[in-house]
Amino acid sequence: MPPEDGRRYIGFLIADVARMMRSAFDRRVRRIGLTRSQWLVLSLLHRRPGVSQSELAEMLEVERATAGRMIDRLERKHWLVRRPDREDRRINRLYLTEDAKGVQAEMGRIAAELLDDAMASLAEGEREALAEMMERMKAQLQSMGQRRAALAEAGSQPGVAP
Amino acid sequence: MPPEDGRRYIGFLIADVARMMRSAFDRRVRRIGLTRSQWLVLSLLHRRPGVSQSELAEMLEVERATAGRMIDRLERKHWLVRRPDREDRRINRLYLTEDAKGVQAEMGRIAAELLDDAMASLAEGEREALAEMMERMKAQLQSMGQRRAALAEAGSQPGVAP
DNA sequence: ATGCAATGGTAACCTAGGCAACGGTTCGCT
DNA sequence: AGCGAACCGTTGCCTAGGTTACCATTGCAT
């Protein structure tokens, strides 16, 4: 195998594993009436209650308009509420309802079970090593993204004209 | 960190890394006029020329209808051709055009470069260990999927009714 | 204080994917 | 031979996300 293909091979593997975990999870949570974007929102809001719509959009990597519509749907289902910020009237802050907290707990159980199954063939030490390597890759990818953003910023700076 | 959260944490890590790689790749290939579903098709067809539309749909995990429309668009761009199978007139077999092969080669270069960057902080031995662990996880996930499919099959068998 | 750019959220339009139904073709069974 | 099941690809309908333009609100600079 030529070295270039070796690197691409790892790329495919990571993508495949992530995709398979995601679709297995999708299938399992569908039984409790959740779609992918919905459980993403619920999971995020559980970790960060009170985020604004824009913050949520950014963290989920979707457009603000898209996030707004996702929130509409979840609010209609009474799984979250919009509450106006006290100091800035432009901002809606988002909170899970009690209903959603139950659903969220069930999701957590399903996720843990799925990961246990998926990592059944990894020893404890291997899991730690895997997590540690993935952390390094994530940090690296983050720094790449930031560098790119910084360059874009700088690139638009010198030109003074609109 | 409670053990259940530890497992979920790895899940998030894998998902994050895969997502970040995917979006970084999206951003880079967009310059050569490719969207995600398009480069997925091109990449697949490069490895497996002559697949049928249904096979492609299954490998990409989309519906046959969706695959058909993706193929329509790529055919209009002259990046692939449908050719009827000689023995089975239901089947269209798919082949990349010369145009597409150039694009595919450029894609490969971009992918290898991106992975090099993303794995910059991993030693050679670590990369191999990572690949090997991901292979085991993928195999495990595959067997889980198959078992599920087999059970569904068996479950629908006993019933004789329509 | 007062323009004025930046920010938060929304509405309108377009594209893309899932789902269900359909016509055409092949295969298996009798 | 022929009849029904299974399979391949397409079409129409619905939902969801991206893009753009817009309004309201805020913060800043003068």
CSV table of C-alpha atoms (C1' of nucleotides) in Angstrom, one decimal:
chain,number,residue,atom,x,y,z
A,1,MET,CA,0.0,0.0,0.0
A,2,PRO,CA,1.6,3.3,-1.0
A,3,PRO,CA,2.0,5.8,1.9
A,4,GLU,CA,-0.6,8.2,0.5
A,5,ASP,CA,-3.2,5.5,0.4
A,6,GLY,CA,-2.4,4.6,4.0
A,7,ARG,CA,-3.3,8.0,5.2
A,8,ARG,CA,-6.4,8.1,3.2
A,9,TYR,CA,-7.3,4.7,4.5
A,10,ILE,CA,-7.3,6.0,8.1
A,11,GLY,CA,-9.5,8.8,7.0
A,12,PHE,CA,-12.0,6.4,5.5
A,13,LEU,CA,-11.9,4.3,8.7
A,14,ILE,CA,-12.7,7.2,11.0
A,15,ALA,CA,-15.4,8.4,8.7
A,16,ASP,CA,-16.9,5.0,8.5
A,17,VAL,CA,-16.9,4.3,12.2
A,18,ALA,CA,-18.4,7.7,13.0
A,19,ARG,CA,-21.1,7.2,10.3
A,20,MET,CA,-22.0,3.7,11.5
A,21,MET,CA,-22.2,4.8,15.1
A,22,ARG,CA,-24.4,7.8,14.1
A,23,SER,CA,-26.8,5.7,12.1
A,24,ALA,CA,-27.0,3.0,14.8
A,25,PHE,CA,-27.8,5.7,17.3
A,26,ASP,CA,-30.3,7.3,15.0
A,27,ARG,CA,-32.1,3.9,14.6
A,28,ARG,CA,-32.2,3.4,18.4
A,29,VAL,CA,-33.5,6.8,19.4
A,30,ARG,CA,-36.0,6.8,16.6
A,31,ARG,CA,-38.1,4.5,18.8
A,32,ILE,CA,-38.5,7.4,21.3
A,33,GLY,CA,-39.6,9.8,18.5
A,34,LEU,CA,-36.3,11.6,18.0
A,35,THR,CA,-34.7,12.7,14.8
A,36,ARG,CA,-31.0,13.4,14.5
A,37,SER,CA,-31.1,17.2,14.6
A,38,GLN,CA,-33.5,17.0,17.6
A,39,TRP,CA,-31.3,14.8,19.7
A,40,LEU,CA,-28.3,17.0,18.8
A,41,VAL,CA,-30.1,20.0,20.2
A,42,LEU,CA,-31.3,18.2,23.3
A,43,SER,CA,-27.9,16.8,24.0
A,44,LEU,CA,-26.3,20.3,23.6
A,45,LEU,CA,-28.9,22.0,25.7
A,46,HIS,CA,-28.4,19.5,28.4
A,47,ARG,CA,-24.7,20.4,28.6
A,48,ARG,CA,-25.2,24.2,28.1
A,49,PRO,CA,-28.6,25.4,29.3
A,50,GLY,CA,-29.3,29.0,28.5
A,51,VAL,CA,-27.4,29.3,25.3
A,52,SER,CA,-28.7,31.8,22.7
A,53,GLN,CA,-30.0,30.7,19.3
A,54,SER,CA,-27.0,32.0,17.6
A,55,GLU,CA,-24.6,30.2,19.9
A,56,LEU,CA,-26.5,27.0,19.4
A,57,ALA,CA,-26.4,27.5,15.6
A,58,GLU,CA,-22.7,28.0,15.8
A,59,MET,CA,-22.0,24.9,18.0
A,60,LEU,CA,-24.2,22.7,15.8
A,61,GLU,CA,-22.6,24.2,12.6
A,62,VAL,CA,-25.8,25.1,11.0
A,63,GLU,CA,-27.2,28.5,9.9
A,64,ARG,CA,-29.0,30.7,12.3
A,65,ALA,CA,-32.2,30.4,10.2
A,66,THR,CA,-32.0,26.6,10.3
A,67,ALA,CA,-31.4,26.6,14.1
A,68,GLY,CA,-34.4,28.9,14.5
A,69,ARG,CA,-36.6,26.4,12.6
A,70,MET,CA,-35.3,23.5,14.6
A,71,ILE,CA,-36.1,25.4,17.8
A,72,ASP,CA,-39.6,26.1,16.5
A,73,ARG,CA,-40.3,22.5,16.1
A,74,LEU,CA,-38.9,21.5,19.5
A,75,GLU,CA,-40.8,24.3,21.2
A,76,ARG,CA,-44.1,23.1,19.6
A,77,LYS,CA,-43.3,19.7,21.1
A,78,HIS,CA,-42.8,21.4,24.5
A,79,TRP,CA,-39.3,20.1,24.8
A,80,LEU,CA,-37.7,23.5,25.2
A,81,VAL,CA,-38.7,27.1,25.8
A,82,ARG,CA,-37.4,30.4,24.5
A,83,ARG,CA,-36.9,33.0,27.2
A,84,PRO,CA,-35.9,36.6,26.4
A,85,ASP,CA,-32.6,37.7,27.8
A,86,ARG,CA,-33.1,40.3,30.6
A,87,GLU,CA,-30.4,42.7,29.4
A,88,ASP,CA,-30.5,42.3,25.6
A,89,ARG,CA,-33.8,42.2,24.0
A,90,ARG,CA,-32.5,40.7,20.8
A,91,ILE,CA,-31.5,37.5,22.5
A,92,ASN,CA,-33.6,34.4,23.2
A,93,ARG,CA,-32.1,32.0,25.7
A,94,LEU,CA,-33.1,28.3,25.5
A,95,TYR,CA,-33.9,25.9,28.2
A,96,LEU,CA,-35.1,22.3,28.3
A,97,THR,CA,-38.4,21.5,29.8
A,98,GLU,CA,-39.0,18.8,32.3
A,99,ASP,CA,-40.4,16.6,29.6
A,100,ALA,CA,-37.2,16.9,27.6
A,101,LYS,CA,-35.0,16.0,30.6
A,102,GLY,CA,-36.6,12.6,30.8
A,103,VAL,CA,-36.0,12.0,27.1
A,104,GLN,CA,-32.4,13.3,27.5
A,105,ALA,CA,-31.7,10.8,30.3
A,106,GLU,CA,-33.0,7.9,28.2
A,107,MET,CA,-30.8,9.1,25.3
A,108,GLY,CA,-27.8,9.0,27.6
A,109,ARG,CA,-28.5,5.4,28.5
A,110,ILE,CA,-28.9,4.4,24.8
A,111,ALA,CA,-25.6,6.1,23.9
A,112,ALA,CA,-23.6,4.4,26.7
A,113,GLU,CA,-25.0,1.1,25.7
A,114,LEU,CA,-24.2,1.6,22.1
A,115,LEU,CA,-20.6,2.6,22.8
A,116,ASP,CA,-20.2,-0.4,25.1
A,117,ASP,CA,-21.2,-2.6,22.2
A,118,ALA,CA,-19.1,-0.8,19.6
A,119,MET,CA,-16.0,-0.9,21.8
A,120,ALA,CA,-16.5,-4.4,23.0
A,121,SER,CA,-13.3,-5.6,21.3
A,122,LEU,CA,-11.1,-2.9,22.9
A,123,ALA,CA,-9.3,-3.4,26.2
A,124,GLU,CA,-9.5,-0.7,28.8
A,125,GLY,CA,-6.1,0.6,28.1
A,126,GLU,CA,-6.8,0.8,24.4
A,127,ARG,CA,-9.9,2.9,25.0
A,128,GLU,CA,-7.8,5.4,26.9
A,129,ALA,CA,-5.1,5.5,24.3
A,130,LEU,CA,-7.8,5.9,21.6
A,131,ALA,CA,-9.5,8.8,23.5
A,132,GLU,CA,-6.1,10.4,24.0
A,133,MET,CA,-5.2,10.2,20.3
A,134,MET,CA,-8.5,11.5,19.3
A,135,GLU,CA,-8.1,14.4,21.6
A,136,ARG,CA,-4.8,15.3,20.0
A,137,MET,CA,-6.4,15.1,16.5
A,138,LYS,CA,-9.3,17.2,17.6
A,139,ALA,CA,-7.0,19.9,19.0
A,140,GLN,CA,-5.0,19.8,15.8
A,141,LEU,CA,-8.0,20.2,13.7
A,142,GLN,CA,-9.3,23.0,15.9
A,143,SER,CA,-6.0,24.9,15.6
A,144,MET,CA,-6.2,24.5,11.8
A,145,GLY,CA,-9.7,25.9,11.7
A,146,GLN,CA,-8.7,28.9,13.9
A,147,ARG,CA,-5.6,29.6,11.8
A,148,ARG,CA,-7.8,29.6,8.7
A,149,ALA,CA,-10.3,32.0,10.3
A,150,ALA,CA,-7.5,34.3,11.5
A,151,LEU,CA,-6.1,34.4,8.0
A,152,ALA,CA,-9.5,35.2,6.5
A,153,GLU,CA,-9.8,38.0,9.0
A,154,ALA,CA,-6.4,39.4,8.3
A,155,GLY,CA,-7.0,39.1,4.5
A,156,SER,CA,-10.1,41.3,4.7
A,157,GLN,CA,-8.4,43.8,6.9
A,158,PRO,CA,-5.8,45.5,4.7
A,159,GLY,CA,-8.4,46.5,2.1
A,160,VAL,CA,-10.1,49.6,3.6
A,161,ALA,CA,-12.8,49.8,0.9
A,162,PRO,CA,-16.1,48.1,1.7
B,1,MET,CA,-15.8,11.2,35.6
B,2,PRO,CA,-18.4,8.4,36.0
B,3,PRO,CA,-17.7,5.4,33.7
B,4,GLU,CA,-20.8,6.0,31.7
B,5,ASP,CA,-19.7,9.5,30.8
B,6,GLY,CA,-16.3,8.2,29.9
B,7,ARG,CA,-17.8,6.0,27.2
B,8,ARG,CA,-20.0,8.8,26.0
B,9,TYR,CA,-17.0,11.1,25.9
B,10,ILE,CA,-15.2,8.8,23.4
B,11,GLY,CA,-18.3,8.8,21.3
B,12,PHE,CA,-18.3,12.6,21.2
B,13,LEU,CA,-14.6,12.6,20.4
B,14,ILE,CA,-14.9,10.3,17.4
B,15,ALA,CA,-18.0,12.1,16.1
B,16,ASP,CA,-16.2,15.5,16.5
B,17,VAL,CA,-13.1,14.4,14.7
B,18,ALA,CA,-15.0,12.9,11.9
B,19,ARG,CA,-17.2,16.0,11.5
B,20,MET,CA,-14.2,18.4,11.6
B,21,MET,CA,-12.3,16.4,9.0
B,22,ARG,CA,-15.4,16.2,6.8
B,23,SER,CA,-16.1,19.9,7.0
B,24,ALA,CA,-12.4,20.8,6.5
B,25,PHE,CA,-12.4,18.6,3.4
B,26,ASP,CA,-15.7,20.1,2.2
B,27,ARG,CA,-14.2,23.5,2.4
B,28,ARG,CA,-11.1,22.6,0.5
B,29,VAL,CA,-12.8,20.7,-2.4
B,30,ARG,CA,-15.4,23.4,-2.8
B,31,ARG,CA,-12.8,25.4,-4.6
B,32,ILE,CA,-12.8,22.8,-7.3
B,33,GLY,CA,-16.6,23.0,-7.6
B,34,LEU,CA,-17.5,19.9,-5.6
B,35,THR,CA,-20.3,19.4,-3.1
B,36,ARG,CA,-20.1,16.6,-0.5
B,37,SER,CA,-22.5,14.1,-2.1
B,38,GLN,CA,-20.6,14.7,-5.4
B,39,TRP,CA,-17.2,13.9,-4.0
B,40,LEU,CA,-18.6,10.9,-2.2
B,41,VAL,CA,-19.9,9.5,-5.5
B,42,LEU,CA,-16.7,10.3,-7.4
B,43,SER,CA,-14.6,8.7,-4.7
B,44,LEU,CA,-16.7,5.6,-4.7
B,45,LEU,CA,-16.8,5.2,-8.4
B,46,HIS,CA,-13.0,5.6,-8.5
B,47,ARG,CA,-12.7,2.5,-6.3
B,48,ARG,CA,-15.6,0.6,-7.8
B,49,PRO,CA,-16.1,1.5,-11.5
B,50,GLY,CA,-19.2,-0.2,-13.0
B,51,VAL,CA,-21.4,-0.4,-9.9
B,52,SER,CA,-25.1,-0.2,-10.5
B,53,GLN,CA,-27.2,2.6,-9.2
B,54,SER,CA,-28.7,0.4,-6.5
B,55,GLU,CA,-25.4,-0.7,-5.3
B,56,LEU,CA,-24.1,2.8,-5.2
B,57,ALA,CA,-27.2,3.9,-3.2
B,58,GLU,CA,-26.6,1.1,-0.7
B,59,MET,CA,-22.9,1.9,-0.3
B,60,LEU,CA,-23.7,5.6,0.2
B,61,GLU,CA,-26.6,4.8,2.5
B,62,VAL,CA,-29.1,6.9,0.6
B,63,GLU,CA,-32.3,5.9,-1.1
B,64,ARG,CA,-32.3,4.7,-4.7
B,65,ALA,CA,-34.3,7.7,-5.7
B,66,THR,CA,-31.8,10.1,-4.1
B,67,ALA,CA,-28.9,8.2,-5.8
B,68,GLY,CA,-30.7,8.5,-9.1
B,69,ARG,CA,-31.0,12.2,-8.8
B,70,MET,CA,-27.3,12.6,-7.7
B,71,ILE,CA,-26.4,10.6,-10.8
B,72,ASP,CA,-28.6,12.9,-13.0
B,73,ARG,CA,-26.7,15.9,-11.8
B,74,LEU,CA,-23.2,14.4,-12.3
B,75,GLU,CA,-24.2,13.1,-15.7
B,76,ARG,CA,-25.3,16.6,-16.7
B,77,LYS,CA,-21.8,17.8,-15.7
B,78,HIS,CA,-20.3,15.0,-17.8
B,79,TRP,CA,-18.5,13.5,-14.9
B,80,LEU,CA,-20.0,10.1,-15.3
B,81,VAL,CA,-22.0,8.0,-17.8
B,82,ARG,CA,-24.8,5.5,-17.3
B,83,ARG,CA,-24.3,2.4,-19.5
B,84,PRO,CA,-26.9,-0.3,-19.7
B,85,ASP,CA,-25.9,-3.7,-18.5
B,86,ARG,CA,-25.5,-6.2,-21.4
B,87,GLU,CA,-27.3,-9.0,-19.7
B,88,ASP,CA,-29.9,-7.3,-17.5
B,89,ARG,CA,-31.8,-4.5,-19.0
B,90,ARG,CA,-33.0,-3.2,-15.7
B,91,ILE,CA,-29.5,-2.2,-14.6
B,92,ASN,CA,-27.5,1.0,-15.3
B,93,ARG,CA,-23.8,0.7,-14.7
B,94,LEU,CA,-21.8,3.8,-13.8
B,95,TYR,CA,-18.4,4.9,-15.1
B,96,LEU,CA,-16.4,8.0,-14.5
B,97,THR,CA,-15.5,10.1,-17.5
B,98,GLU,CA,-12.0,11.4,-18.2
B,99,ASP,CA,-12.9,14.8,-16.9
B,100,ALA,CA,-13.9,13.3,-13.6
B,101,LYS,CA,-10.7,11.3,-13.3
B,102,GLY,CA,-8.7,14.5,-13.2
B,103,VAL,CA,-10.9,15.9,-10.5
B,104,GLN,CA,-10.7,12.7,-8.6
B,105,ALA,CA,-6.9,12.8,-8.6
B,106,GLU,CA,-6.9,16.3,-7.3
B,107,MET,CA,-9.3,15.2,-4.6
B,108,GLY,CA,-6.9,12.4,-3.5
B,109,ARG,CA,-4.1,14.9,-3.2
B,110,ILE,CA,-6.2,17.2,-1.0
B,111,ALA,CA,-7.4,14.3,1.2
B,112,ALA,CA,-3.8,13.0,1.8
B,113,GLU,CA,-2.6,16.5,2.7
B,114,LEU,CA,-5.5,17.1,5.1
B,115,LEU,CA,-4.9,13.8,6.9
B,116,ASP,CA,-1.2,14.6,7.1
B,117,ASP,CA,-2.1,17.8,8.8
B,118,ALA,CA,-4.8,16.3,11.1
B,119,MET,CA,-2.4,13.5,12.2
B,120,ALA,CA,0.6,15.7,12.6
B,121,SER,CA,0.8,15.0,16.3
B,122,LEU,CA,0.6,11.2,16.0
B,123,ALA,CA,3.7,9.1,15.7
B,124,GLU,CA,3.9,6.5,13.0
B,125,GLY,CA,3.3,3.6,15.4
B,126,GLU,CA,0.3,5.4,16.9
B,127,ARG,CA,-1.2,5.8,13.5
B,128,GLU,CA,-1.0,2.1,12.9
B,129,ALA,CA,-2.5,1.4,16.3
B,130,LEU,CA,-5.3,3.8,15.7
B,131,ALA,CA,-6.1,2.3,12.3
B,132,GLU,CA,-6.1,-1.2,13.8
B,133,MET,CA,-8.4,-0.2,16.6
B,134,MET,CA,-10.8,1.5,14.2
B,135,GLU,CA,-10.8,-1.6,12.1
B,136,ARG,CA,-11.9,-3.6,15.0
B,137,MET,CA,-14.6,-1.1,15.9
B,138,LYS,CA,-15.8,-1.1,12.3
B,139,ALA,CA,-16.0,-4.8,12.2
B,140,GLN,CA,-17.9,-4.9,15.5
B,141,LEU,CA,-20.4,-2.3,14.2
B,142,GLN,CA,-20.9,-4.2,11.0
B,143,SER,CA,-21.7,-7.4,12.8
B,144,MET,CA,-24.1,-5.5,15.0
B,145,GLY,CA,-25.9,-4.2,11.9
B,146,GLN,CA,-26.0,-7.6,10.3
B,147,ARG,CA,-27.3,-9.3,13.4
B,148,ARG,CA,-30.1,-6.7,13.5
B,149,ALA,CA,-30.9,-7.2,9.8
B,150,ALA,CA,-31.0,-11.0,10.3
B,151,LEU,CA,-33.3,-10.7,13.2
B,152,ALA,CA,-35.7,-8.5,11.3
B,153,GLU,CA,-35.6,-11.0,8.5
B,154,ALA,CA,-36.4,-13.9,10.9
B,155,GLY,CA,-39.1,-11.8,12.6
B,156,SER,CA,-41.0,-11.3,9.3
B,157,GLN,CA,-40.7,-15.0,8.3
B,158,PRO,CA,-43.0,-16.9,10.7
B,159,GLY,CA,-45.9,-14.8,9.7
B,160,VAL,CA,-47.5,-16.4,6.6
B,161,ALA,CA,-50.0,-13.6,6.1
B,162,PRO,CA,-49.5,-11.0,3.3
C,1,DA,C1',-27.2,62.7,21.2
C,2,DT,C1',-27.0,60.7,17.0
C,3,DG,C1',-25.7,58.3,13.2
C,4,DC,C1',-24.0,53.8,11.9
C,5,DA,C1',-22.0,49.4,11.9
C,6,DA,C1',-22.6,44.9,14.1
C,7,DT,C1',-25.5,41.5,16.1
C,8,DG,C1',-29.8,38.4,17.0
C,9,DG,C1',-33.7,36.5,15.0
C,10,DT,C1',-37.0,35.8,11.1
C,11,DA,C1',-39.2,35.2,6.3
C,12,DA,C1',-38.9,33.8,1.4
C,13,DC,C1',-36.9,31.2,-2.1
C,14,DC,C1',-34.1,27.3,-3.8
C,15,DT,C1',-32.0,22.8,-3.5
C,16,DA,C1',-31.6,18.1,-1.7
C,17,DG,C1',-33.0,13.9,0.6
C,18,DG,C1',-36.6,10.5,2.4
C,19,DC,C1',-40.9,8.0,1.4
C,20,DA,C1',-44.5,5.9,-1.3
C,21,DA,C1',-46.2,4.4,-5.6
C,22,DC,C1',-45.4,3.1,-10.3
C,23,DG,C1',-43.7,0.8,-14.9
C,24,DG,C1',-40.4,-2.3,-16.8
C,25,DT,C1',-37.6,-6.5,-16.3
C,26,DT,C1',-36.0,-10.8,-14.5
C,27,DC,C1',-36.3,-15.0,-11.8
C,28,DG,C1',-38.5,-19.0,-9.7
C,29,DC,C1',-42.0,-22.2,-9.4
C,30,DT,C1',-45.5,-25.0,-11.2
D,1,DA,C1',-45.5,-21.5,-21.0
D,2,DG,C1',-47.1,-18.4,-17.6
D,3,DC,C1',-47.9,-16.3,-13.3
D,4,DG,C1',-46.5,-14.0,-9.3
D,5,DA,C1',-42.6,-12.3,-6.4
D,6,DA,C1',-38.6,-9.6,-6.4
D,7,DC,C1',-35.7,-6.2,-8.2
D,8,DC,C1',-34.1,-1.7,-10.8
D,9,DG,C1',-34.8,2.8,-11.8
D,10,DT,C1',-37.9,6.9,-12.0
D,11,DT,C1',-41.6,10.3,-10.5
D,12,DG,C1',-44.4,13.1,-7.2
D,13,DC,C1',-45.0,14.8,-2.6
D,14,DC,C1',-43.3,16.3,1.8
D,15,DT,C1',-39.8,17.9,5.0
D,16,DA,C1',-35.3,20.0,6.2
D,17,DG,C1',-31.2,22.8,5.4
D,18,DG,C1',-28.6,26.7,2.9
D,19,DT,C1',-28.7,31.5,1.1
D,20,DT,C1',-30.2,36.0,1.0
D,21,DA,C1',-32.6,39.9,2.4
D,22,DC,C1',-34.8,42.1,6.1
D,23,DC,C1',-36.3,44.3,10.8
D,24,DA,C1',-35.3,45.2,15.6
D,25,DT,C1',-32.0,46.1,19.0
D,26,DT,C1',-27.5,47.2,20.7
D,27,DG,C1',-22.9,49.3,21.1
D,28,DC,C1',-19.6,52.5,19.5
D,29,DA,C1',-17.6,56.7,17.7
D,30,DT,C1',-18.0,61.1,17.0
